[in-house]
C-alpha positions as a printed NumPy array, in Angstrom:
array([[ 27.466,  62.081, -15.029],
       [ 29.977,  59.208, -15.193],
       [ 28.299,  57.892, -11.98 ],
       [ 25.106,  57.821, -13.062],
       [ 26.04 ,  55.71 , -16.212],
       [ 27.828,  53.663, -14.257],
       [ 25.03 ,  52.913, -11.988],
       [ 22.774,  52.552, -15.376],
       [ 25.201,  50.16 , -17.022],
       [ 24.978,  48.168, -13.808],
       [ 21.177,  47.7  , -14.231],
       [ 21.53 ,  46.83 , -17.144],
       [ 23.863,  44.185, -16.893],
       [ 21.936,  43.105, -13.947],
       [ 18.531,  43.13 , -16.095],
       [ 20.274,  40.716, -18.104],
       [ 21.846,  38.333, -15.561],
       [ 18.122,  37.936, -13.521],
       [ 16.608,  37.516, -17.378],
       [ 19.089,  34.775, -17.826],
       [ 18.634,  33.061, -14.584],
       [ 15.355,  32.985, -15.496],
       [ 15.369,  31.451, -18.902],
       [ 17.985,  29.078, -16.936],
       [ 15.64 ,  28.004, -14.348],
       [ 12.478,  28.015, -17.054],
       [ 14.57 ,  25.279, -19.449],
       [ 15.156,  23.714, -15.701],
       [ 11.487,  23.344, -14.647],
       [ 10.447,  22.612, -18.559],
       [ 13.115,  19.793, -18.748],
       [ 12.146,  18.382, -15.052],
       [  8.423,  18.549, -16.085],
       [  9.161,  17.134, -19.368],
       [ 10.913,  13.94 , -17.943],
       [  8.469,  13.4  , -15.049],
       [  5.542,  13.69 , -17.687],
       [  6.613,  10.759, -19.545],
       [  8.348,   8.741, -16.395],
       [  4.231,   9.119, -16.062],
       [  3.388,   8.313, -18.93 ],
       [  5.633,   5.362, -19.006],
       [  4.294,   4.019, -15.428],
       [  0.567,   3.978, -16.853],
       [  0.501,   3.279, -20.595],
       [  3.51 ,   1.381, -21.531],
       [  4.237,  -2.776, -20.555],
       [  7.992,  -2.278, -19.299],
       [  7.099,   1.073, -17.395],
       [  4.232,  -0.722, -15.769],
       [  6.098,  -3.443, -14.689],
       [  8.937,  -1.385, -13.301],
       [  6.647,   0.613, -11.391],
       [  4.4  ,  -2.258, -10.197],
       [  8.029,  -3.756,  -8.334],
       [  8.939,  -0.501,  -7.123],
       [  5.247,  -0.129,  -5.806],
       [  4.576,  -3.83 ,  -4.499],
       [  8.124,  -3.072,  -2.594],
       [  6.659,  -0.33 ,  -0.779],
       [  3.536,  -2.101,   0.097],
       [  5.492,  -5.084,   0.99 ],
       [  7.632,  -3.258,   3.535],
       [  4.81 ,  -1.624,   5.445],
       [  4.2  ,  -2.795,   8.622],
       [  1.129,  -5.685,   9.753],
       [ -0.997,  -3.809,  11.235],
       [ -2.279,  -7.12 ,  12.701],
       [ -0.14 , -10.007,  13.379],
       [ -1.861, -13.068,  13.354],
       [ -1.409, -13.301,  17.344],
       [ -4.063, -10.56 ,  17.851],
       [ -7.371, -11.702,  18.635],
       [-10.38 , -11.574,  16.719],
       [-11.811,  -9.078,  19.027],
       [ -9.037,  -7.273,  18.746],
       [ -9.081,  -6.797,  15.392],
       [-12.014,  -5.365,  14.802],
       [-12.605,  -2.103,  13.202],
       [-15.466,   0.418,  12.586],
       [-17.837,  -1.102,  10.815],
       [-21.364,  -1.213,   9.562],
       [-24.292,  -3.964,  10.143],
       [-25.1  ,  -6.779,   7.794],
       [-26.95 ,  -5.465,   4.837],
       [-29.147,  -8.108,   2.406],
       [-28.851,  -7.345,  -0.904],
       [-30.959, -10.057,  -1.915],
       [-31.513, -13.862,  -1.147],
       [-28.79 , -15.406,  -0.942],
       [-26.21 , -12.294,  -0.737],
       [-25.515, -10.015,   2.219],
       [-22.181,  -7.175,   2.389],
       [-20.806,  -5.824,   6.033],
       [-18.862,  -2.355,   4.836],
       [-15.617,  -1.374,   6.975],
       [-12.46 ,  -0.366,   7.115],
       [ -9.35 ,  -1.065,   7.54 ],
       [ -6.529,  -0.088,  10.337],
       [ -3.141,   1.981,  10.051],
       [ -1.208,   2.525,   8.081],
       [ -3.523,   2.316,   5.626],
       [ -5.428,   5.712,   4.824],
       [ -8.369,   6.819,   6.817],
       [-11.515,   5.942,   5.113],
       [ -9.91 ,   3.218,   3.21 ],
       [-12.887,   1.263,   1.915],
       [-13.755,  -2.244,   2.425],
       [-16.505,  -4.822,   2.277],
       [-17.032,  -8.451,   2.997],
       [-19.344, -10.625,   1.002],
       [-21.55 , -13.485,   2.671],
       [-23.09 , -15.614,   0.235],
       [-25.64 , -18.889,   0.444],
       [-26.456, -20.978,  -2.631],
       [-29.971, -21.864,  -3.198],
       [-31.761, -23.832,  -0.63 ],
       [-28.802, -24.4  ,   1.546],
       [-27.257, -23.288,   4.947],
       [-23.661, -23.45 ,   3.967],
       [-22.138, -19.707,   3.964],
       [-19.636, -18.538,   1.609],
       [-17.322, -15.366,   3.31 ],
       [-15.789, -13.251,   0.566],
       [-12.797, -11.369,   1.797],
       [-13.311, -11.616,   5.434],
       [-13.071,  -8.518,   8.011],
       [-13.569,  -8.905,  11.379],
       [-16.501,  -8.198,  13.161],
       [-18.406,  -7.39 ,  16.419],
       [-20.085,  -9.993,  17.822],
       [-23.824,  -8.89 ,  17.337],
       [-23.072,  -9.103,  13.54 ],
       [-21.356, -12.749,  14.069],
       [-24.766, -13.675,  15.225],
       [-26.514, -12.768,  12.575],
       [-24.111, -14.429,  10.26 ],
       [-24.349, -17.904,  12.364],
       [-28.171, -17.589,  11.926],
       [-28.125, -17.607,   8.32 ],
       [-26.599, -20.667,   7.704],
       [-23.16 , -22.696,   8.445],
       [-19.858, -21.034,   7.17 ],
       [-18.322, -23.751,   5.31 ],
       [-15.949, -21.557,   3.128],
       [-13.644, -19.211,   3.606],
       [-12.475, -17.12 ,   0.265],
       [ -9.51 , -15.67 ,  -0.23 ],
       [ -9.903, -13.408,  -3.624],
       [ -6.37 , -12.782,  -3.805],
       [ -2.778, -12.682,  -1.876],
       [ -3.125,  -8.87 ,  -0.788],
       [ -6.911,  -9.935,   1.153],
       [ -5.469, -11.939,   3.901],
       [ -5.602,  -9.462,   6.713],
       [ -8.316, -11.493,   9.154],
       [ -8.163, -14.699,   7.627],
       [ -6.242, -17.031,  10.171],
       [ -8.618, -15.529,  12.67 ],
       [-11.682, -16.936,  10.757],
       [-10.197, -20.044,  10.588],
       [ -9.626, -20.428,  14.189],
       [-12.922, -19.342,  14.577],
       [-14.282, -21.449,  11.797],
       [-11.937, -24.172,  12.17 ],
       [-14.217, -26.842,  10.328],
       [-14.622, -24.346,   7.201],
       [-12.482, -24.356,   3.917],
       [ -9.956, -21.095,   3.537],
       [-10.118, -21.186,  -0.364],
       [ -7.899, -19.278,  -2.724],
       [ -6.639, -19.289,  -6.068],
       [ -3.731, -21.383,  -6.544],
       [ -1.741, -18.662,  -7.719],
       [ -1.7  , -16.526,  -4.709],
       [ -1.067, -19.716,  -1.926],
       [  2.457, -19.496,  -2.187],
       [  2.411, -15.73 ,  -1.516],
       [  0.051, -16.051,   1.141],
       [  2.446, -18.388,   3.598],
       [  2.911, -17.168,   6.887],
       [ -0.069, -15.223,   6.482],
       [ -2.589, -17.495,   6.444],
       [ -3.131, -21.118,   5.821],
       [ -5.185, -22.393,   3.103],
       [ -7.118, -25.557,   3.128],
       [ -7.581, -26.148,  -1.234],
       [ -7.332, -24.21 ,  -4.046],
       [-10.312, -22.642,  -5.613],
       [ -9.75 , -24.112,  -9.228],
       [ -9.647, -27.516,  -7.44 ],
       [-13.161, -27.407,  -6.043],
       [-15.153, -25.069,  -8.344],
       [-15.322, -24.981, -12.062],
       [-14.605, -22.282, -14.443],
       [-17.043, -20.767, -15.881],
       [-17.746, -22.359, -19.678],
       [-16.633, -25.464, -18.451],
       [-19.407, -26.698, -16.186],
       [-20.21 , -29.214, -18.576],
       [-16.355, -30.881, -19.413],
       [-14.157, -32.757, -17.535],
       [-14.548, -32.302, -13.868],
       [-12.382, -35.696, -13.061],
       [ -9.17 , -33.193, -11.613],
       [-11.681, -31.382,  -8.73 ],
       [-11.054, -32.595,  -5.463],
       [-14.595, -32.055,  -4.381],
       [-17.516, -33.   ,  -7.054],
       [-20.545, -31.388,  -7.869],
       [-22.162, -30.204,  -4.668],
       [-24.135, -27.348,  -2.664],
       [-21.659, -24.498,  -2.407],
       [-19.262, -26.62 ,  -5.588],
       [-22.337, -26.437,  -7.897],
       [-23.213, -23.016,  -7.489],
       [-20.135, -21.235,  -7.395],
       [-17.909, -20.475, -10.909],
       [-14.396, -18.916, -11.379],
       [-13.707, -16.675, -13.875],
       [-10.207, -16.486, -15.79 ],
       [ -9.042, -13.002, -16.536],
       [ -7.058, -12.022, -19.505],
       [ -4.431,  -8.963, -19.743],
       [ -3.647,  -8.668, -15.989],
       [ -0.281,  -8.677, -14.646],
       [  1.972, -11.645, -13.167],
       [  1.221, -10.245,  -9.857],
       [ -2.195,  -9.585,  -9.855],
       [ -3.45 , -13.397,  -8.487],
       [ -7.095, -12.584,  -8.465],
       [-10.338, -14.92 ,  -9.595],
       [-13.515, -13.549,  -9.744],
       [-16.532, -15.442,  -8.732],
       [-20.038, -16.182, -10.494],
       [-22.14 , -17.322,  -8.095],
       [-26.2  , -18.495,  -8.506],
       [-28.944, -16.484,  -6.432],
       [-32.193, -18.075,  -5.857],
       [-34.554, -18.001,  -9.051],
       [-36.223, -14.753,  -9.958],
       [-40.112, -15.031, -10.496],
       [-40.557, -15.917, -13.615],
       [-37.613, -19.08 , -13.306],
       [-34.735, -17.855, -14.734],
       [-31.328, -17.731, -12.945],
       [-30.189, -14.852, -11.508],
       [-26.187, -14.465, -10.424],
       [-24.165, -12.25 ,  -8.622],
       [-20.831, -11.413,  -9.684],
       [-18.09 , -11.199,  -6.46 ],
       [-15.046,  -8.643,  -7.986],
       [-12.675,  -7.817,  -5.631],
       [ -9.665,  -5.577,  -6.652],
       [-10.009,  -5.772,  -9.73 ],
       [-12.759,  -3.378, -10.536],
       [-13.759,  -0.481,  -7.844],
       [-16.896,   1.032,  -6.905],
       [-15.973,   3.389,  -3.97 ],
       [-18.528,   6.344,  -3.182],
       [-17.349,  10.108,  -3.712],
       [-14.672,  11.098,  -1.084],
       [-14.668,  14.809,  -0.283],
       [-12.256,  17.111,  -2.388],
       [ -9.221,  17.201,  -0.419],
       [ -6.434,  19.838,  -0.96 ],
       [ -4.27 ,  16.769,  -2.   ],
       [ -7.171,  15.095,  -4.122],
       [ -7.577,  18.894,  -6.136],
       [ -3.793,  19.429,  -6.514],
       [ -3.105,  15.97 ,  -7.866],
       [ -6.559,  16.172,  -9.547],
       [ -6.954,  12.491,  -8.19 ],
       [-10.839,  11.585,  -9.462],
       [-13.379,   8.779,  -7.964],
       [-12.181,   5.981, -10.899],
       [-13.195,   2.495, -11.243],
       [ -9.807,   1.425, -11.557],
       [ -7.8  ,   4.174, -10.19 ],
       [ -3.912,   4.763, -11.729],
       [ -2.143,   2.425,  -8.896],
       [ -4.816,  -0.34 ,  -9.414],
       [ -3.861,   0.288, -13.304],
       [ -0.249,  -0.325, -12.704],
       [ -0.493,  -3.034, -10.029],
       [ -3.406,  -5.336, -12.148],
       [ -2.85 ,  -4.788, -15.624],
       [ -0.203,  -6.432, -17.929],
       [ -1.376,  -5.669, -21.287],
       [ -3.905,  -2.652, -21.914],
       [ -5.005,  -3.706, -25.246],
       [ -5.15 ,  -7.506, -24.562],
       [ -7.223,  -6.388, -21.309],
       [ -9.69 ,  -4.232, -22.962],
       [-10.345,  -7.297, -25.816],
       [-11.264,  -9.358, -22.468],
       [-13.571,  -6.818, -20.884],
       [-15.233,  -5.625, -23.925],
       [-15.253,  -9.206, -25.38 ],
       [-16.034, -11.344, -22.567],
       [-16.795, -10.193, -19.233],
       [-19.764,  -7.923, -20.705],
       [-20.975, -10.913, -22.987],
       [-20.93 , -13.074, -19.74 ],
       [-22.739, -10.063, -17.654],
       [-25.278, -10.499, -20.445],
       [-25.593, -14.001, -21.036],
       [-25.18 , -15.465, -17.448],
       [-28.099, -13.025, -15.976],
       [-26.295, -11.023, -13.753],
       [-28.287,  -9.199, -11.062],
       [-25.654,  -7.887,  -8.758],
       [-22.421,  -6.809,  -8.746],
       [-20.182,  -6.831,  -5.339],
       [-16.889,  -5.157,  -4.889],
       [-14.606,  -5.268,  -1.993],
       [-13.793,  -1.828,  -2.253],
       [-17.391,  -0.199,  -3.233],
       [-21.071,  -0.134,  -3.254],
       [-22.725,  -2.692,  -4.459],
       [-25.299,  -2.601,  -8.31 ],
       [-28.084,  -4.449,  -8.501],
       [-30.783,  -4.678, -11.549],
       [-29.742,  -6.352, -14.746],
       [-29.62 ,  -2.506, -16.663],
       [-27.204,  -1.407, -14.211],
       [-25.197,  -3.836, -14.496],
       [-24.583,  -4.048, -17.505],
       [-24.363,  -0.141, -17.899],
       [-21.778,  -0.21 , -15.437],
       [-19.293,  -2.964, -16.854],
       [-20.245,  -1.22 , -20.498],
       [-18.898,   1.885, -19.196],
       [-15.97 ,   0.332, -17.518],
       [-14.929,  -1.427, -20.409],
       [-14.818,   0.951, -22.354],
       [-13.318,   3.495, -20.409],
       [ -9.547,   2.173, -21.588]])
């Protein structure tokens, strides 16, 4: 009998010690989960946890590898790609991709653009391409500019300049000095093309006046984004609709996605990671100030969709929208998804 108490007192006391462990480990796991929610939190919504985690991040991406060093050749350095696709007069998008390390399917698109009755040709972040689609390209029209949207769109650059060695490389004046030893740039973008609401003022500081790619291209200044985020978007015209209106396209680059659906991964469902036009690292890495961001896309880049008449939107990471309804519809929804 003594035994079989002792044995029962043992359970007991065992009972106890597992129940303890596990309250233990379950203040453990609430605690961890409760630190890494707002470290989360933090990292998305908050100024100083954005900025920490934009260093940390742009570290990282700074300490990856090139995957092609400027001494490759253009051949070389092409990837899988598709064929040149009009949009409409004036505006034509090659979609491709881009090579290790970055992640399979990583999407990307180059822009060709040609103001109204001209030949020059305007090449929006650049990719490299076969020569069948170089071709086509030269048969539009000259290529006279080179665009640089921003300091992280540099990849084939210096090779379109060595192809194009009469052309411009343009880019914002921001993002030159972080683009040296990547590429070389010829003038800044505010120097040769004006922003837009200021067509009409002084244009006595542009190195190049009013001409055929100068007079048809805008820049737009963005509000709210971060220090790092070196980006101008471009309004460009498109030949006249119909009835003689303008009609413009508006080039985004990272600042604004449009990807297609990927397939649901088993690491897209456990981190519930959705198809977002701005997805939680573009959040972190472009914006400075949430609320004086939103003010700027609810405020002014949907009053300028409106007012300026723009027909198409292009992004180098996503499917282009064209029609004036979508749009708009798109950039409303955008905006006022913060």
């Amino acid at each position: 009998m003594l035994g079989c108490a002792s044995i029962h007192l043992s359970k007991i006391v065992l009972a106890q010690q597992i129940m303890s462990f596990q309250k233990i480990a379950f203040t453990i796991f609430a605690g961890v989960g409760t630190l890494l929610s707002c470290v989360y939190f933090s990292a998305l919504y908050t100024k100083s946890g954005r900025s920490v985690a934009r260093k940390m991040l742009l570290k990282f991406y700074n300490s990856l590898p090139n995957p092609l060093t400027p001494s490759v050749k253009f051949a070389d350095r092409v990837q899988k790609h598709g064929p040149l696709e009009k949009i409409c007069d004036g505006l034509w998008v090659v979609k491709g991709s881009m090579p290790a390390p970055f992640p399979d399917g990583f999407y990307r698109v180059m822009v060709v653009y040609q103001p109204p009755k001209s030949k020059s040709l305007l090449l929006f972040s650049v990719l490299c391409l076969d020569e069948a689609t170089l071709k086509e390209i030269d048969e539009l029209g000259t290529v006279t500019h080179i665009y640089v949207p921003c300091s992280w769109h540099t990849l084939d650059a210096s090779a379109y300049k060595d192809r194009y060695p009469k052309a411009k490389v343009v880019a914002p004046r921001k993002a030159i000095a972080r683009v040296v030893g990547k590429t070389e740039v010829d003038v800044a973008a505010e120097a040769i093309f004006a922003y837009v609401g200021e067509e009409n003022g002084d244009r006595s500081e542009l190195l190049v006046p009013s001409g055929t790619m100068e007079e048809h291209v805008r820049i737009i200044e963005l509000q709210g984004v971060s220090d790092e985020f070196d980006e101008l978007t471009l309004l460009v015209d498109l030949a006249n609709s119909f009835d003689g209106t303008k009609k413009r396209a508006l080039l985004l680059n990272d600042l604004i996605f449009n990807e297609p659906p990927k397939p649901p991964t088993l690491f897209r469902r456990i981190f519930r990671v959705k198809d977002e036009a701005m997805s939680k690292f573009s959040l972190i890495i472009n914006v400075g100030s949430i609320s004086q961001f939103r003010m700027w896309l609810r405020n002014v880049l949907l009053d300028l969709v409106v007012k300026e008449e723009v027909e198409v939107l292009t992004f180098s990471h996503g499917e282009p929208i064209s029609g004036k309804d979508a749009t708009r519809k798109f950039i409303h929804n955008f905006a006022y998804s913060f």
